[in-house]
DNA sequence: AAAACAATTGAACAATTGCTCATATAATAA
DNA sequence: TTATTATATGAGCAATTGTTCAATTGTTTT
């Protein structure tokens, strides 16, 4: 925690008042963080990217990503719980698709940024 | 890894061929995951949300989030390294702002989704 | 010069995460 | 029924993460 002296010298109370006023309910910010967190893993990104192209079964995904069926299944569960993907059974096979097109929008937007990055600079 | 029998019975080779063809360079997908990962933490989301309202110093942020100045500083470093925020010195004080308006776009889009969520369903 | 202060950073530690392995479930085939 | 197959899941473990604490840096004040 910051000390008391800090309160006197550096905090810009006026600005803080203004910000606190417009503050988004913390619950939404929490959920937003959770959403990005789910998207913030290479395996899950690759799963989502594959599903952006076509509906796929667990086995296909394991084959495409060259990973175990178990780990793919674990990740799909997470994606399901967060309503990123949904599944449909056809006999023994489970087919997965994106739950809606909003993730695609996020991906397109994020990809734009990532493509324009030059290199990670560290100031 | 999946076993050989799986290759015969369940993998949809035609679809996989098609997907592998349009595959985004893995480097970009990796960076996209990294981007979402940085955004996927409650503290960092709250920092970004505050900076969306106004330029702020480390001390202000610590005050607003009710967290230690040290942990805010650590998080700001991460955000800086990923080009989410940038800083500007004014005497002893460091002022932080969002590096560009792209994160705001991502937030607005993500927020739309999060607001419409009913509850986490678990199938 | 020394003291004060805003911010940064490295080390340490608990908590979380993603994978593997083994097992369980659910649908189909024999 | 029993065997096979596709997927799901729980436990365990190594790796990563976010915070705290202590020390340091860079700037201003005295």
mmCIF file of N, CA, C and O in Angstrom, chain A residues 61-117:
data_model
loop_
_atom_site.group_PDB
_atom_site.id
_atom_site.type_symbol
_atom_site.label_atom_id
_atom_site.label_comp_id
_atom_site.label_asym_id
_atom_site.label_seq_id
_atom_site.Cartn_x
_atom_site.Cartn_y
_atom_site.Cartn_z
ATOM 1 N N UNK A 61 -8.573 -31.807 -34.442
ATOM 2 C CA UNK A 61 -7.803 -30.754 -33.773
ATOM 3 C C UNK A 61 -6.489 -31.290 -33.222
ATOM 4 O O UNK A 61 -5.434 -30.658 -33.374
ATOM 5 N N UNK A 62 -6.566 -32.467 -32.605
ATOM 6 C CA UNK A 62 -5.347 -33.078 -32.065
ATOM 7 C C UNK A 62 -4.343 -33.311 -33.189
ATOM 8 O O UNK A 62 -3.138 -33.094 -33.024
ATOM 9 N N UNK A 63 -4.871 -33.730 -34.330
ATOM 10 C CA UNK A 63 -4.022 -34.001 -35.488
ATOM 11 C C UNK A 63 -3.405 -32.706 -36.028
ATOM 12 O O UNK A 63 -2.203 -32.639 -36.306
ATOM 13 N N UNK A 64 -4.219 -31.685 -36.163
ATOM 14 C CA UNK A 64 -3.749 -30.399 -36.700
ATOM 15 C C UNK A 64 -2.715 -29.757 -35.783
ATOM 16 O O UNK A 64 -1.667 -29.302 -36.233
ATOM 17 N N UNK A 65 -2.999 -29.735 -34.493
ATOM 18 C CA UNK A 65 -2.082 -29.069 -33.557
ATOM 19 C C UNK A 65 -0.942 -29.979 -33.112
ATOM 20 O O UNK A 65 -0.065 -29.549 -32.378
ATOM 21 N N UNK A 66 -1.005 -31.242 -33.538
ATOM 22 C CA UNK A 66 0.025 -32.196 -33.103
ATOM 23 C C UNK A 66 0.118 -32.251 -31.584
ATOM 24 O O UNK A 66 1.212 -32.122 -31.002
ATOM 25 N N UNK A 67 -1.039 -32.385 -30.965
ATOM 26 C CA UNK A 67 -1.053 -32.498 -29.504
ATOM 27 C C UNK A 67 -1.956 -33.659 -29.098
ATOM 28 O O UNK A 67 -2.743 -34.154 -29.900
ATOM 29 N N UNK A 68 -1.848 -34.074 -27.837
ATOM 30 C CA UNK A 68 -2.639 -35.203 -27.371
ATOM 31 C C UNK A 68 -4.118 -34.843 -27.357
ATOM 32 O O UNK A 68 -4.490 -33.684 -27.143
ATOM 33 N N UNK A 69 -4.931 -35.865 -27.587
ATOM 34 C CA UNK A 69 -6.377 -35.674 -27.582
ATOM 35 C C UNK A 69 -6.840 -35.180 -26.224
ATOM 36 O O UNK A 69 -7.746 -34.363 -26.118
ATOM 37 N N UNK A 70 -6.161 -35.651 -25.192
ATOM 38 C CA UNK A 70 -6.545 -35.270 -23.834
ATOM 39 C C UNK A 70 -6.368 -33.766 -23.602
ATOM 40 O O UNK A 70 -7.262 -33.092 -23.089
ATOM 41 N N UNK A 71 -5.236 -33.261 -23.988
ATOM 42 C CA UNK A 71 -4.993 -31.844 -23.708
ATOM 43 C C UNK A 71 -5.910 -30.963 -24.544
ATOM 44 O O UNK A 71 -6.385 -29.926 -24.087
ATOM 45 N N UNK A 72 -6.187 -31.387 -25.775
ATOM 46 C CA UNK A 72 -7.144 -30.652 -26.599
ATOM 47 C C UNK A 72 -8.510 -30.649 -25.927
ATOM 48 O O UNK A 72 -9.182 -29.612 -25.835
ATOM 49 N N UNK A 73 -8.895 -31.798 -25.423
ATOM 50 C CA UNK A 73 -10.199 -31.925 -24.781
ATOM 51 C C UNK A 73 -10.294 -31.021 -23.547
ATOM 52 O O UNK A 73 -11.317 -30.375 -23.317
ATOM 53 N N UNK A 74 -9.219 -30.993 -22.776
ATOM 54 C CA UNK A 74 -9.183 -30.103 -21.609
ATOM 55 C C UNK A 74 -9.371 -28.640 -22.025
ATOM 56 O O UNK A 74 -10.142 -27.900 -21.424
ATOM 57 N N UNK A 75 -8.665 -28.266 -23.046
ATOM 58 C CA UNK A 75 -8.759 -26.872 -23.503
ATOM 59 C C UNK A 75 -10.137 -26.561 -24.066
ATOM 60 O O UNK A 75 -10.673 -25.478 -23.864
ATOM 61 N N UNK A 76 -10.707 -27.533 -24.771
ATOM 62 C CA UNK A 76 -12.049 -27.314 -25.321
ATOM 63 C C UNK A 76 -13.065 -27.120 -24.204
ATOM 64 O O UNK A 76 -14.012 -26.341 -24.337
ATOM 65 N N UNK A 77 -12.855 -27.829 -23.118
ATOM 66 C CA UNK A 77 -13.765 -27.667 -21.988
ATOM 67 C C UNK A 77 -13.732 -26.233 -21.471
ATOM 68 O O UNK A 77 -14.771 -25.610 -21.243
ATOM 69 N N UNK A 78 -12.518 -25.723 -21.345
ATOM 70 C CA UNK A 78 -12.363 -24.338 -20.892
ATOM 71 C C UNK A 78 -13.063 -23.370 -21.844
ATOM 72 O O UNK A 78 -13.774 -22.458 -21.437
ATOM 73 N N UNK A 79 -12.857 -23.610 -23.128
ATOM 74 C CA UNK A 79 -13.469 -22.748 -24.139
ATOM 75 C C UNK A 79 -14.990 -22.854 -24.089
ATOM 76 O O UNK A 79 -15.702 -21.868 -24.266
ATOM 77 N N UNK A 80 -15.480 -24.058 -23.837
ATOM 78 C CA UNK A 80 -16.921 -24.269 -23.715
ATOM 79 C C UNK A 80 -17.478 -23.521 -22.504
ATOM 80 O O UNK A 80 -18.482 -22.815 -22.605
ATOM 81 N N UNK A 81 -16.800 -23.683 -21.383
ATOM 82 C CA UNK A 81 -17.253 -23.035 -20.149
ATOM 83 C C UNK A 81 -17.325 -21.519 -20.301
ATOM 84 O O UNK A 81 -18.105 -20.865 -19.632
ATOM 85 N N UNK A 82 -16.496 -21.006 -21.182
ATOM 86 C CA UNK A 82 -16.490 -19.561 -21.393
ATOM 87 C C UNK A 82 -17.243 -19.161 -22.655
ATOM 88 O O UNK A 82 -17.104 -18.052 -23.138
ATOM 89 N N UNK A 83 -18.019 -20.094 -23.150
ATOM 90 C CA UNK A 83 -18.920 -19.829 -24.263
ATOM 91 C C UNK A 83 -18.210 -19.325 -25.512
ATOM 92 O O UNK A 83 -18.746 -18.511 -26.259
ATOM 93 N N UNK A 84 -16.988 -19.819 -25.707
ATOM 94 C CA UNK A 84 -16.247 -19.481 -26.915
ATOM 95 C C UNK A 84 -16.587 -20.486 -28.011
ATOM 96 O O UNK A 84 -16.694 -20.140 -29.174
ATOM 97 N N UNK A 85 -16.732 -21.743 -27.642
ATOM 98 C CA UNK A 85 -17.086 -22.779 -28.612
ATOM 99 C C UNK A 85 -18.316 -23.547 -28.127
ATOM 100 O O UNK A 85 -18.682 -23.472 -26.963
ATOM 101 N N UNK A 86 -18.922 -24.264 -29.056
ATOM 102 C CA UNK A 86 -20.001 -25.177 -28.668
ATOM 103 C C UNK A 86 -19.807 -26.498 -29.398
ATOM 104 O O UNK A 86 -19.097 -26.566 -30.398
ATOM 105 N N UNK A 87 -20.438 -27.546 -28.878
ATOM 106 C CA UNK A 87 -20.224 -28.852 -29.481
ATOM 107 C C UNK A 87 -21.538 -29.482 -29.914
ATOM 108 O O UNK A 87 -22.609 -29.103 -29.450
ATOM 109 N N UNK A 88 -21.399 -30.463 -30.799
ATOM 110 C CA UNK A 88 -22.541 -31.142 -31.378
ATOM 111 C C UNK A 88 -22.123 -32.586 -31.583
ATOM 112 O O UNK A 88 -21.041 -32.861 -32.110
ATOM 113 N N UNK A 89 -22.931 -33.495 -31.108
ATOM 114 C CA UNK A 89 -22.559 -34.898 -31.225
ATOM 115 C C UNK A 89 -23.075 -35.510 -32.531
ATOM 116 O O UNK A 89 -24.188 -35.226 -32.961
ATOM 117 N N UNK A 90 -22.256 -36.343 -33.143
ATOM 118 C CA UNK A 90 -22.681 -37.117 -34.309
ATOM 119 C C UNK A 90 -22.091 -38.504 -34.116
ATOM 120 O O UNK A 90 -20.926 -38.729 -34.429
ATOM 121 N N UNK A 91 -22.893 -39.383 -33.563
ATOM 122 C CA UNK A 91 -22.396 -40.721 -33.225
ATOM 123 C C UNK A 91 -21.367 -40.624 -32.132
ATOM 124 O O UNK A 91 -21.605 -39.997 -31.104
ATOM 125 N N UNK A 92 -20.215 -41.210 -32.371
ATOM 126 C CA UNK A 92 -19.159 -41.167 -31.368
ATOM 127 C C UNK A 92 -18.402 -39.844 -31.403
ATOM 128 O O UNK A 92 -17.659 -39.516 -30.490
ATOM 129 N N UNK A 93 -18.600 -39.122 -32.501
ATOM 130 C CA UNK A 93 -17.753 -37.951 -32.729
ATOM 131 C C UNK A 93 -18.406 -36.667 -32.224
ATOM 132 O O UNK A 93 -19.600 -36.439 -32.418
ATOM 133 N N UNK A 94 -17.617 -35.835 -31.582
ATOM 134 C CA UNK A 94 -18.055 -34.517 -31.148
ATOM 135 C C UNK A 94 -17.504 -33.473 -32.111
ATOM 136 O O UNK A 94 -16.284 -33.367 -32.270
ATOM 137 N N UNK A 95 -18.381 -32.705 -32.704
ATOM 138 C CA UNK A 95 -17.931 -31.636 -33.575
ATOM 139 C C UNK A 95 -17.987 -30.311 -32.844
ATOM 140 O O UNK A 95 -18.978 -29.999 -32.173
ATOM 141 N N UNK A 96 -16.921 -29.562 -32.974
ATOM 142 C CA UNK A 96 -16.844 -28.253 -32.319
ATOM 143 C C UNK A 96 -16.907 -27.122 -33.340
ATOM 144 O O UNK A 96 -16.344 -27.221 -34.430
ATOM 145 N N UNK A 97 -17.616 -26.045 -32.943
ATOM 146 C CA UNK A 97 -17.647 -24.813 -33.734
ATOM 147 C C UNK A 97 -17.525 -23.626 -32.798
ATOM 148 O O UNK A 97 -17.691 -23.775 -31.590
ATOM 149 N N UNK A 98 -17.257 -22.466 -33.340
ATOM 150 C CA UNK A 98 -17.267 -21.246 -32.537
ATOM 151 C C UNK A 98 -18.706 -20.956 -32.120
ATOM 152 O O UNK A 98 -19.635 -21.154 -32.905
ATOM 153 N N UNK A 99 -18.878 -20.503 -30.893
ATOM 154 C CA UNK A 99 -20.226 -20.277 -30.354
ATOM 155 C C UNK A 99 -20.941 -19.138 -31.078
ATOM 156 O O UNK A 99 -22.142 -19.184 -31.298
ATOM 157 N N UNK A 100 -20.198 -18.118 -31.456
ATOM 158 C CA UNK A 100 -20.762 -17.023 -32.267
ATOM 159 C C UNK A 100 -19.624 -16.312 -32.978
ATOM 160 O O UNK A 100 -18.469 -16.712 -32.855
ATOM 161 N N UNK A 101 -19.942 -15.249 -33.710
ATOM 162 C CA UNK A 101 -18.897 -14.637 -34.539
ATOM 163 C C UNK A 101 -18.129 -13.530 -33.828
ATOM 164 O O UNK A 101 -17.271 -12.889 -34.409
ATOM 165 N N UNK A 102 -18.419 -13.341 -32.556
ATOM 166 C CA UNK A 102 -17.761 -12.242 -31.852
ATOM 167 C C UNK A 102 -16.266 -12.512 -31.640
ATOM 168 O O UNK A 102 -15.443 -11.591 -31.737
ATOM 169 N N UNK A 103 -15.915 -13.762 -31.365
ATOM 170 C CA UNK A 103 -14.488 -14.082 -31.187
ATOM 171 C C UNK A 103 -13.733 -13.820 -32.470
ATOM 172 O O UNK A 103 -12.603 -13.321 -32.448
ATOM 173 N N UNK A 104 -14.367 -14.141 -33.582
ATOM 174 C CA UNK A 104 -13.741 -13.869 -34.867
ATOM 175 C C UNK A 104 -13.430 -12.387 -34.996
ATOM 176 O O UNK A 104 -12.344 -11.999 -35.424
ATOM 177 N N UNK A 105 -14.387 -11.552 -34.591
ATOM 178 C CA UNK A 105 -14.148 -10.102 -34.640
ATOM 179 C C UNK A 105 -12.956 -9.703 -33.789
ATOM 180 O O UNK A 105 -12.107 -8.921 -34.210
ATOM 181 N N UNK A 106 -12.899 -10.249 -32.577
ATOM 182 C CA UNK A 106 -11.769 -9.953 -31.687
ATOM 183 C C UNK A 106 -10.450 -10.390 -32.319
ATOM 184 O O UNK A 106 -9.448 -9.681 -32.247
ATOM 185 N N UNK A 107 -10.481 -11.563 -32.943
ATOM 186 C CA UNK A 107 -9.273 -12.094 -33.572
ATOM 187 C C UNK A 107 -8.809 -11.202 -34.724
ATOM 188 O O UNK A 107 -7.630 -10.908 -34.847
ATOM 189 N N UNK A 108 -9.761 -10.809 -35.553
ATOM 190 C CA UNK A 108 -9.417 -9.973 -36.708
ATOM 191 C C UNK A 108 -8.784 -8.668 -36.236
ATOM 192 O O UNK A 108 -7.748 -8.234 -36.742
ATOM 193 N N UNK A 109 -9.399 -8.070 -35.229
ATOM 194 C CA UNK A 109 -8.894 -6.814 -34.683
ATOM 195 C C UNK A 109 -7.510 -6.999 -34.067
ATOM 196 O O UNK A 109 -6.580 -6.231 -34.342
ATOM 197 N N UNK A 110 -7.383 -8.047 -33.250
ATOM 198 C CA UNK A 110 -6.096 -8.322 -32.610
ATOM 199 C C UNK A 110 -5.014 -8.626 -33.633
ATOM 200 O O UNK A 110 -3.875 -8.177 -33.510
ATOM 201 N N UNK A 111 -5.392 -9.357 -34.654
ATOM 202 C CA UNK A 111 -4.425 -9.749 -35.677
ATOM 203 C C UNK A 111 -3.883 -8.533 -36.418
ATOM 204 O O UNK A 111 -2.693 -8.482 -36.728
ATOM 205 N N UNK A 112 -4.768 -7.575 -36.679
ATOM 206 C CA UNK A 112 -4.330 -6.323 -37.312
ATOM 207 C C UNK A 112 -3.170 -5.710 -36.545
ATOM 208 O O UNK A 112 -2.163 -5.317 -37.121
ATOM 209 N N UNK A 113 -3.355 -5.645 -35.246
ATOM 210 C CA UNK A 113 -2.339 -5.024 -34.403
ATOM 211 C C UNK A 113 -1.041 -5.809 -34.429
ATOM 212 O O UNK A 113 0.049 -5.257 -34.571
ATOM 213 N N UNK A 114 -1.193 -7.103 -34.286
ATOM 214 C CA UNK A 114 -0.035 -7.993 -34.201
ATOM 215 C C UNK A 114 0.777 -7.979 -35.498
ATOM 216 O O UNK A 114 2.008 -8.043 -35.479
ATOM 217 N N UNK A 115 0.082 -7.859 -36.608
ATOM 218 C CA UNK A 115 0.773 -7.823 -37.906
ATOM 219 C C UNK A 115 1.610 -6.556 -38.047
ATOM 220 O O UNK A 115 2.649 -6.552 -38.695
ATOM 221 N N UNK A 116 1.121 -5.464 -37.459
ATOM 222 C CA UNK A 116 1.819 -4.193 -37.606
ATOM 223 C C UNK A 116 2.960 -3.999 -36.632
ATOM 224 O O UNK A 116 3.749 -3.078 -36.776
ATOM 225 N N UNK A 117 3.019 -4.875 -35.629
ATOM 226 C CA UNK A 117 4.102 -4.770 -34.657
ATOM 227 C C UNK A 117 5.435 -4.896 -35.371
ATOM 228 O O UNK A 117 5.621 -5.768 -36.203
#
